[in-house]
Coordinates of C-alpha atoms in Angstrom, one line a residue:
M1 CA -4.7 -1.3 -1.3
R2 CA -8.2 0.5 -0.5
D3 CA -8.6 2.4 -3.1
R4 CA -11.3 1.3 -6.3
L5 CA -8.9 1.8 -9.2
C6 CA -9.9 1.8 -12.6
R7 CA -8.1 -0.1 -16.1
I8 CA -4.7 -0.5 -15.7
A9 CA -2.9 -3.7 -16.5
L10 CA 0.5 -4.1 -15.3
G11 CA 0.2 -6.8 -16.2
A12 CA 2.8 -7.0 -19.6
A13 CA 5.4 -4.7 -18.1
L14 CA 5.7 -7.1 -14.9
A15 CA 5.1 -10.3 -18.1
S16 CA 8.4 -8.9 -18.9
A17 CA 10.6 -8.6 -16.5
S18 CA 9.4 -12.1 -14.9
V19 CA 11.8 -14.6 -15.4
L20 CA 12.5 -18.3 -13.5
H21 CA 13.0 -18.6 -9.8
P22 CA 15.0 -21.3 -8.6
A23 CA 13.4 -22.9 -5.5
P24 CA 16.0 -21.8 -2.5
A25 CA 17.5 -24.0 -0.2
L26 CA 15.1 -24.0 2.8
A27 CA 15.7 -23.1 6.6
A28 CA 15.4 -26.4 9.0
C29 CA 12.4 -25.6 10.1
G30 CA 11.7 -27.1 5.8
S31 CA 9.3 -26.3 3.5
A32 CA 6.0 -24.8 4.3
D33 CA 3.5 -27.3 2.7
L34 CA 4.8 -30.2 4.4
G35 CA 4.3 -32.2 7.6
F36 CA 2.1 -29.5 9.2
S37 CA 1.4 -31.6 12.1
E38 CA 3.8 -33.1 12.6
S39 CA 6.4 -32.7 14.9
G40 CA 9.5 -34.3 14.1
A41 CA 13.5 -32.8 14.9
L42 CA 11.7 -29.6 15.8
T43 CA 11.4 -28.9 19.3
T44 CA 7.7 -27.8 21.1
L45 CA 6.5 -25.4 23.2
R46 CA 2.6 -24.8 24.3
V47 CA 1.9 -21.4 25.6
S48 CA -1.3 -20.6 26.8
V49 CA -2.4 -17.4 24.6
D50 CA -5.1 -17.5 22.1
V51 CA -3.4 -16.6 18.6
T52 CA -6.3 -16.0 17.4
Q53 CA -7.4 -12.8 20.6
S54 CA -6.0 -9.5 19.7
R55 CA -3.9 -8.7 23.3
V56 CA 0.2 -6.7 23.7
L57 CA 2.2 -10.0 24.1
L58 CA 5.7 -9.8 26.3
G59 CA 8.9 -9.2 23.9
R60 CA 12.5 -10.6 23.3
Q61 CA 14.3 -7.9 24.6
G62 CA 11.3 -6.7 26.9
E63 CA 9.6 -4.8 24.9
R64 CA 5.5 -4.9 24.2
I65 CA 4.8 -6.6 20.8
A66 CA 1.2 -6.0 19.7
T67 CA -0.9 -9.2 18.1
H68 CA -2.8 -9.0 15.2
P69 CA -4.8 -11.4 13.4
Q70 CA -2.4 -12.5 10.7
P71 CA 1.4 -13.4 11.7
I72 CA 2.5 -11.3 8.6
W73 CA 0.7 -8.4 7.2
L74 CA 1.5 -3.9 5.0
T75 CA 0.6 -1.2 6.3
A76 CA -0.9 1.4 4.3
S77 CA 1.7 3.7 5.2
G78 CA 4.9 4.4 6.5
D79 CA 7.4 1.5 6.7
P80 CA 6.8 -0.1 3.6
L81 CA 8.5 -3.6 4.1
P82 CA 6.1 -7.0 5.9
H83 CA 5.6 -6.7 9.7
T84 CA 5.5 -9.8 12.0
W85 CA 5.0 -9.5 15.4
M86 CA 5.5 -14.0 15.5
D87 CA 9.2 -14.2 15.6
K88 CA 8.5 -11.9 17.6
V89 CA 7.9 -12.3 21.3
D90 CA 9.6 -14.0 24.2
W91 CA 7.2 -17.5 24.1
T92 CA 8.9 -18.1 26.6
A93 CA 6.6 -16.2 29.2
Y94 CA 4.0 -18.3 27.9
R95 CA 4.8 -21.2 28.7
V96 CA 2.1 -23.9 30.5
D97 CA 3.0 -27.1 30.9
D98 CA 1.2 -30.5 31.1
G99 CA -1.4 -29.6 34.7
N100 CA 0.0 -26.3 34.3
G101 CA -3.2 -24.3 33.1
V102 CA -5.0 -24.3 29.6
A103 CA -2.8 -23.7 26.6
H104 CA -4.5 -22.5 23.7
A105 CA -1.6 -23.3 20.7
Q106 CA 2.0 -25.0 20.8
L107 CA 4.9 -23.5 18.6
L108 CA 7.8 -25.4 17.4
F109 CA 11.1 -24.4 17.1
D110 CA 14.1 -25.7 15.1
A111 CA 17.6 -26.1 16.4
G112 CA 18.3 -22.6 16.5
G113 CA 14.8 -21.4 18.4
R114 CA 13.5 -19.7 14.9
L115 CA 10.0 -20.6 14.7
C116 CA 8.4 -22.9 12.6
R117 CA 5.4 -23.0 13.4
V118 CA 2.4 -22.4 15.2
Q119 CA -0.2 -24.2 15.9
R120 CA -4.1 -23.6 17.5
L121 CA -5.2 -26.2 19.6
E122 CA -9.0 -26.6 20.7
R123 CA -10.3 -28.6 23.5
R124 CA -12.5 -31.4 23.9
A125 CA -14.0 -32.5 26.5
L126 CA -12.3 -35.8 26.6
G127 CA -8.7 -37.3 25.5
K128 CA -6.0 -34.4 24.7
P129 CA -6.5 -30.8 22.4
T130 CA -6.9 -30.8 18.7
V131 CA -4.6 -28.6 16.2
S132 CA -7.7 -26.7 14.6
G133 CA -5.4 -25.4 12.6
G134 CA -2.2 -21.7 12.6
H135 CA 0.8 -20.8 10.6
A136 CA 3.6 -22.5 9.1
F137 CA 7.0 -20.0 8.9
E138 CA 10.0 -21.0 6.0
Y139 CA 12.9 -19.6 5.7
G140 CA 16.1 -19.3 3.4
A141 CA 19.4 -21.1 4.2
D142 CA 20.5 -16.8 5.5
G143 CA 17.5 -17.3 7.9
A144 CA 15.0 -14.5 5.5
L145 CA 12.0 -15.0 6.0
L146 CA 10.8 -16.6 3.1
R147 CA 6.9 -17.8 3.3
V148 CA 4.1 -18.3 5.8
A149 CA 1.5 -20.4 4.7
E150 CA -2.3 -20.4 6.8
Y151 CA -3.5 -24.4 7.4
E152 CA -7.1 -25.9 8.6
R153 CA -8.1 -28.2 9.7
T154 CA -10.3 -30.1 7.4
Q155 CA -13.7 -32.8 8.3
D156 CA -11.2 -35.9 7.0
A157 CA -9.1 -34.3 9.7
A158 CA -5.8 -33.3 7.1
Y159 CA -5.1 -29.4 7.0
A160 CA -5.9 -28.2 4.1
L161 CA -4.4 -24.4 3.0
I162 CA -6.4 -21.1 2.9
G163 CA -4.3 -18.7 2.2
Q164 CA 0.0 -17.4 2.5
G165 CA 1.8 -14.7 2.3
C166 CA 5.2 -14.7 -0.1
L167 CA 7.9 -12.5 -0.7
R168 CA 10.9 -12.7 -3.2
R169 CA 14.5 -11.6 -2.3
D170 CA 17.9 -10.5 -4.6
A171 CA 20.0 -12.5 -4.4
H172 CA 21.4 -10.1 -2.0
G173 CA 18.3 -10.9 0.7
A174 CA 16.8 -7.6 0.4
L175 CA 13.2 -7.8 -0.5
Q176 CA 11.5 -7.1 -4.7
A177 CA 8.1 -8.2 -3.9
F178 CA 5.6 -8.9 -1.2
I179 CA 2.8 -10.6 -2.0
A180 CA -0.5 -12.6 -0.3
G181 CA -1.0 -15.0 -2.6
P182 CA 1.3 -17.4 -4.9
C183 CA 4.2 -18.0 -4.7
G184 CA 7.1 -18.8 -7.6
D185 CA 6.2 -17.6 -10.7
A186 CA 3.4 -17.0 -10.4
M187 CA 3.9 -13.6 -8.3
D188 CA 5.0 -11.3 -10.7
L189 CA 1.7 -11.4 -12.0
A190 CA -0.3 -11.6 -8.5
P191 CA -1.4 -8.4 -7.2
G192 CA 0.8 -6.6 -4.1
R193 CA 3.7 -4.7 -3.2
H194 CA 7.0 -5.2 -5.9
Y195 CA 10.1 -3.1 -4.2
V196 CA 12.4 -1.3 -7.3
R197 CA 16.2 -0.9 -6.7
D198 CA 18.9 0.4 -8.6
A199 CA 22.5 -1.4 -8.5
A200 CA 24.1 0.0 -5.3
G201 CA 20.4 -1.5 -3.7
R202 CA 19.0 1.5 -2.7
L203 CA 15.0 1.6 -3.0
L204 CA 13.8 3.6 -5.4
R205 CA 9.4 3.1 -5.7
V206 CA 7.6 0.3 -3.7
I207 CA 4.6 -0.1 -5.9
D208 CA 0.8 -1.3 -5.0
A209 CA -1.0 -3.8 -7.0
A210 CA -4.7 -5.0 -6.9
A211 CA -7.0 -6.6 -7.9
S212 CA -9.6 -5.5 -8.7
E213 CA -13.5 -6.7 -11.4
S214 CA -11.6 -5.6 -14.6
A215 CA -7.9 -6.9 -13.5
A216 CA -6.0 -9.6 -11.2
N217 CA -3.3 -7.4 -11.0
E218 CA -3.5 -3.6 -11.6
S219 CA -1.6 -0.4 -9.8
V220 CA -3.0 1.1 -7.1
A221 CA 0.6 3.9 -6.6
V222 CA 4.1 4.1 -6.5
Q223 CA 5.6 5.6 -3.7
T224 CA 9.0 7.4 -4.9
Y225 CA 12.1 7.8 -2.5
D226 CA 15.2 10.1 -2.7
E227 CA 19.1 9.4 -3.2
R228 CA 18.7 9.4 1.2
G229 CA 16.3 6.6 1.8
R230 CA 13.0 9.4 2.4
P231 CA 10.0 9.3 0.9
A232 CA 9.3 11.3 -1.9
T233 CA 6.2 11.5 -4.6
R234 CA 4.4 8.8 -4.3
Y235 CA 1.7 8.3 -7.1
V236 CA -1.2 7.5 -7.5
Q237 CA -3.7 6.1 -10.3
R238 CA -7.5 7.0 -8.2
Q239 CA -11.7 7.1 -9.8
S240 CA -12.4 10.1 -7.8
P241 CA -15.2 9.3 -6.0
F242 CA -16.2 13.5 -5.8
P243 CA -18.5 14.3 -9.9
T244 CA -16.6 17.5 -10.8
P245 CA -17.6 21.0 -12.4
D246 CA -17.2 19.5 -16.3
G247 CA -18.5 15.2 -15.8
N248 CA -15.2 14.8 -16.9
D249 CA -14.9 12.5 -13.3
G250 CA -12.5 9.3 -15.6
P251 CA -9.9 8.1 -13.2
G252 CA -5.6 9.2 -14.1
A253 CA -2.7 9.0 -12.6
Y254 CA -1.0 12.4 -10.8
A255 CA 0.5 12.9 -7.9
E256 CA -1.0 12.9 -4.7
P257 CA -0.6 16.7 -3.6
V258 CA 0.6 16.7 0.4
A259 CA -1.9 17.0 2.8
P260 CA -4.9 17.7 -0.1
Q261 CA -8.0 19.1 2.3
D262 CA -10.3 19.9 -0.7
R263 CA -11.5 17.8 -3.7
L264 CA -9.2 17.1 -6.0
H265 CA -9.9 17.7 -9.7
V266 CA -7.2 15.6 -11.7
I267 CA -7.0 16.6 -15.4
E268 CA -5.2 16.6 -19.1
R269 CA -3.6 19.3 -20.4
E270 CA -6.1 19.6 -23.1
A271 CA -8.6 19.5 -20.7
L272 CA -8.2 22.9 -19.5
S273 CA -9.8 24.3 -23.1
R274 CA -13.5 22.4 -21.8
L275 CA -13.6 23.8 -18.2
S276 CA -16.8 24.1 -17.1
T277 CA -19.7 23.8 -14.3
D278 CA -22.2 23.4 -15.9
V279 CA -23.8 27.0 -14.3
A280 CA -24.4 30.2 -16.3
G281 CA -23.3 34.1 -14.4
N282 CA -21.8 32.6 -12.0
E283 CA -17.5 34.5 -10.9
W284 CA -15.5 31.7 -11.3
R285 CA -11.0 32.2 -10.7
I286 CA -8.3 30.0 -10.9
V287 CA -6.0 31.0 -8.6
R288 CA -2.9 30.3 -7.3
L289 CA -2.6 30.1 -3.3
K290 CA 0.8 32.3 -1.8
D291 CA 3.5 29.8 -0.7
D292 CA 3.1 31.5 3.1
I293 CA -0.2 29.9 3.0
A294 CA -0.3 26.3 4.2
L295 CA -2.2 23.7 3.3
D296 CA -4.0 22.3 5.5
D297 CA -4.4 25.6 6.4
T298 CA -9.0 24.9 7.0
D299 CA -9.7 29.0 7.7
M300 CA -8.8 29.6 3.8
V301 CA -12.1 27.8 2.3
S302 CA -13.5 31.3 0.8
W303 CA -11.9 33.3 -2.6
D304 CA -9.3 35.6 -0.3
P305 CA -7.3 38.1 -2.8
G306 CA -4.2 38.5 0.3
S307 CA -3.8 35.1 0.2
Q308 CA -4.2 34.6 -2.6
T309 CA -3.0 35.3 -6.5
V310 CA -5.4 34.9 -9.6
L311 CA -4.0 33.1 -12.8
A312 CA -7.1 33.4 -14.7
E313 CA -11.3 34.3 -14.4
G314 CA -14.0 35.5 -15.5
V315 CA -18.0 34.9 -15.5
T316 CA -19.6 31.2 -16.5
G317 CA -21.0 31.3 -19.7
D318 CA -24.3 30.5 -21.0
Q319 CA -23.8 26.9 -20.5
G320 CA -21.3 27.7 -17.8
Q321 CA -18.1 27.3 -19.8
C322 CA -15.2 29.3 -18.4
A323 CA -12.9 30.7 -21.3
L324 CA -9.1 30.1 -20.9
D325 CA -7.7 31.4 -24.1
P326 CA -4.1 29.9 -25.0
A327 CA -1.4 32.0 -23.5
T328 CA -3.6 31.9 -20.5
Q329 CA -4.2 28.0 -20.5
Q330 CA -0.1 27.3 -21.1
K331 CA 0.5 29.8 -17.5
V332 CA -2.1 28.2 -15.8
W333 CA -0.8 24.5 -16.4
K334 CA 2.4 25.1 -15.8
A335 CA 2.3 26.4 -12.4
M336 CA -0.3 23.5 -11.6
Q337 CA 2.8 21.4 -12.6
D338 CA 5.0 23.4 -10.1
E339 CA 3.4 23.6 -7.5
P340 CA 1.5 20.7 -6.8
G341 CA -1.3 21.5 -4.6
R342 CA -1.3 25.3 -4.7
I343 CA -3.7 25.6 -8.0
L344 CA -7.1 26.0 -7.0
W345 CA -10.3 26.5 -8.9
Y346 CA -13.4 28.5 -7.6
T347 CA -16.2 27.8 -9.3
D348 CA -18.0 30.2 -7.9
P349 CA -16.6 32.6 -4.9
M350 CA -17.3 30.0 -1.7
S351 CA -16.9 26.3 -3.8
R352 CA -13.3 24.9 -5.6
L353 CA -10.9 22.4 -6.4
V354 CA -7.5 21.3 -6.4
L355 CA -6.2 21.5 -10.4
V356 CA -3.9 18.7 -10.3
P357 CA -2.2 16.9 -13.6
A358 CA -2.9 13.8 -14.8
M359 CA 0.7 11.8 -15.9
P360 CA 0.7 10.3 -19.2
A361 CA 0.0 7.4 -19.9
A362 CA 3.3 6.1 -21.1
T363 CA 4.4 7.6 -17.9
W364 CA 2.6 5.9 -15.6
R365 CA 3.3 2.4 -17.4
A366 CA 7.2 3.2 -16.7
C367 CA 6.8 4.2 -12.6
T368 CA 4.6 1.0 -12.2
D369 CA 7.0 -1.7 -14.1
P370 CA 9.3 -3.2 -11.4
A371 CA 12.4 -3.7 -14.9
N372 CA 12.1 -0.7 -14.5
V373 CA 14.9 0.9 -12.5
S374 CA 15.4 4.8 -13.4
R375 CA 15.0 6.7 -10.6
D376 CA 13.1 9.2 -12.9
A377 CA 10.9 6.6 -14.3
C378 CA 7.7 9.0 -12.5
L379 CA 9.1 12.0 -14.3

């Protein structure tokens, strides 16, 4: 979700999929909104761990658990599901009893041992330490995590909600969305990660959306999955960080090539009729990298007839134009679609870009619609 994106409004598609989501029944921890500083019927455990510091702790099964600045977070790649750590630690290994050490946090558990709150303790010169803030965990009646809320102590000794992560699950408990922001119906239009599944619950797509200056919610990337649940093609909408020779630098949605080592030139079909380098008299070529050459082969930089098949070539015109007749344009376009990442445009014998076909706007809208459960939504 780090990429700076152009304006693609996902709001209309999400709004069309939005329905009223009734409040789920909660587990014994109760709502994350209530009684953050009160223990009630919960069991309190004081620990020596400063939960704000990075370190490795002992897990419940004897494994090593690395801490994280947030109790729940998403990784940019790999496992698409939210990650947690506080609920995996064997906190009894860090217990602090009265008079036996300094407690930096206190944890509250329900009768079943489920972690309900993590409260940071602030030492004072006199008297008992105070709770400076922390996190409250909220679970459904089935024990599935629904929400993590972060609190901070205010000057009037109250606790203000300063952030939260919300999870929505379907009737079978499968995750539908994770939003670092509002819960309830507001999740539909908030930036975050949405999970699209078929009727059998198999994951089809994971849609990432982010806020930008131009829109509250716009699509960042869509990771698709094959029928065996393995990651397949990843689609992105991205503003190119590099100027391209023909000046066609607008953002585009496209299927991301595997292991690209070169600058990408994302173009629509008709753009092949006006390729230009703005430099007259240069030899140019559009080539296909042969199948036995790895896409990440750093030795294959300059034009090499032994490893590349020429699809088109010529000398740039007086304004830098690269002339492709209609039949050649169609041949190049088909090759771009059939062999993503292998079609290279040498603007001169030493400089090249990867030609990547842009997705039509209608296809991108279908691909980024969480309500579209077609396996072919991105094709």
